[in-house]
Amino acid sequence: MKHTAITISLCLLFMGCQSGKTQYYEKHLVFPEGATIEQKVDMASRLTPSQQQLEWQKLELTAFLHFGINTFTNREWGDGKEDPKLFNPTQLDAEQWARTLKEAGFKMVILTAKHHDGFCLWPTETTRHSVASSPWKEGKGDVVKELKEACDKYGLKFGVYLSPWDRNAACYGDSPEYNKFFVKQLTELLTNYGEIHEVWFDGACGEGPNGKKQVYDWDTFYKTIQQLQPNAVMAIMGDDVRWVGNEKGFGRETEWSATALVPGIYNRADSINKALGLRNKSEDLGSRDLLARANELFWYPSEVDVSIRPGWFYHSTEDNQVKSLAHLVDIYFESVGYNSVLLLNIPPDTRGLIHENDVQRLRELGEYIDRTFATDYSQDGNRKIVGKEGDSFEITMTENVPINTLMLQENIAEGQRIEEFTVEASINGVWETIAEGTTVGYKRLVRFNDIVADKLRVTINRTRADFSILRTGLFYASHIIDENSQAQENLFTPKSCLVGDKNAAEAIDGNVSTAVHENGLVPVLIDLGEIKEIKGFCYTPVAEGNTEGTIFRYNLYHSNDGKSWQNIVRNAEFSNIKNNPIPQFVTLDKPLKAKYLKLEPIEEINGNKLTSIADFGVMIP
């Protein structure tokens, strides 16, 4: 009887397609029990975005502004004990932020209204740990209001980042009380500043003063957003927008918006994702092999976040480490051009301005993108192209000029369907294969060597259903010489290094591609060879490959004889090192003289008893 019921339900499900009426599934679908892989693929082809998700995807280029108390303490993560009087951006100009971003081609700005330190950039009624307790504008300022007004003036959409993790709130860890506290903050932001277009939550979570780990009420948070800002998308810890899985700025070459990854706000997320072997960083989020094992699919598009500098908050030592134009262009092509939205962080400085070096690079990036896509060398690029698996279509050139970029855009309002394609060029009447690709989605930018061709031919080798392409385009992206001569801290190379009781020459060879891995949380002992004045150190984690053993929390000691040790730093952390494994520059409160340093790991990024290090340098005056 059960099998008969399943057969009937499947027949009813697919009768809609047979009768000429296509059934679409907005944002989420559940596969019927007993569905075959062919039936699952067909259903997956008809999963579509909500209107909010579709409008969000069209933004393409959005900006993150990390700004707050960390800007003035020179840290990435605060501990919530900062004095609000430190916050004093005497030249804050939100219009300069909005104008700079608008001119560079950005469509939306997201502000860190509250980071993990709990300091609020608006005069909230929930805590005194805010701009109301700062000397800026005599405690009467409101960064959120000023930026929202500037965004409205320059035609930019506006979003807010509100950290659920709050290291200042006394009620954090008392889950019911803190959730009420957080909803009040969220309600203020979503009520007092007009339309909000994106609400950005990360999943950071810690223990409160009571020693208990906070349990977030995501369901209530989500309902609050739906009630107060129904047109806003909820990003990262939400079911509208997905984190790509890294903070390097590069998306997957095969990027499915129709994915089996269950959004983290659902109670079933951990168990189902674990059973499927899925996480945000997984390379495969939507293949046929995955569909065969999945019970449901989500329209859950990718947002690629990266900072224009090594860190997320402003640090004066990074003024000459702004990413090069060539690097940013690669990021653009491998995020926006890989079916994602790019969220580029530009941190305002202690004056309250976007630094001149960042402004210049943004201007260069905007001009490059405008120049590249100003001229489409294809005929009828806006014609709609439909076809079946194996079909080809040709794109004719309008001029006899070099090209090196193909744009393809699927009609994602009807689903994401293309799985594989091949690009050929007719050069002097001879067809040559110049590129191959997998997914297309909202936008795919295919780069190839400079060619002069009569026309291009695109063959859709595999598709989940009849494909529908809204736009094609042929462009020339000029080549950039990467003159990325970034100034670095004056680092002294130690004489020797021990990790545990083993000699670790690889940790001080200046080569980050070599690394040391040891079992246990073992100390890193540095011998400078002689007593030297030290102003800080740089710990470089393993960024690629085996990142296990990366140090998160640590103690630091110094000695002149290697026997008697004095503590310099206790229970410190390399903030955000798990997601952004860049060199960690730590400046001491005041310089000291020592012959030996000892870095003592307390906690590894995943809680494992392992220690690893790619490089260690000592900062000297």
PDB file of C-alpha atoms in Angstrom, residues 121-123 128 130-143 145-146:
ATOM      1  CA  LEU A 121      27.416  52.623  16.647  1.00  0.00           C
ATOM      2  CA  TRP A 122      23.973  53.983  17.431  1.00  0.00           C
ATOM      3  CA  PRO A 123      22.595  55.369  20.748  1.00  0.00           C
ATOM      4  CA  ARG A 128      25.757  52.385  27.641  1.00  0.00           C
ATOM      5  CA  SER A 130      27.837  52.793  22.636  1.00  0.00           C
ATOM      6  CA  VAL A 131      28.524  56.073  20.869  1.00  0.00           C
ATOM      7  CA  ALA A 132      26.346  57.758  23.489  1.00  0.00           C
ATOM      8  CA  SER A 133      29.179  57.262  26.002  1.00  0.00           C
ATOM      9  CA  SER A 134      31.893  58.527  23.661  1.00  0.00           C
ATOM     10  CA  PRO A 135      33.281  62.048  23.210  1.00  0.00           C
ATOM     11  CA  TRP A 136      32.330  61.969  19.526  1.00  0.00           C
ATOM     12  CA  LYS A 137      29.761  64.727  19.025  1.00  0.00           C
ATOM     13  CA  GLU A 138      29.522  64.923  22.820  1.00  0.00           C
ATOM     14  CA  GLY A 139      27.721  61.588  22.916  1.00  0.00           C
ATOM     15  CA  LYS A 140      24.969  62.754  20.577  1.00  0.00           C
ATOM     16  CA  GLY A 141      26.223  61.098  17.399  1.00  0.00           C
ATOM     17  CA  ASP A 142      24.704  58.196  15.481  1.00  0.00           C
ATOM     18  CA  VAL A 143      26.907  56.511  12.851  1.00  0.00           C
ATOM     19  CA  LYS A 145      21.836  57.341  10.974  1.00  0.00           C
ATOM     20  CA  GLU A 146      24.555  59.347   9.232  1.00  0.00           C
TER      21      GLU A 146
END
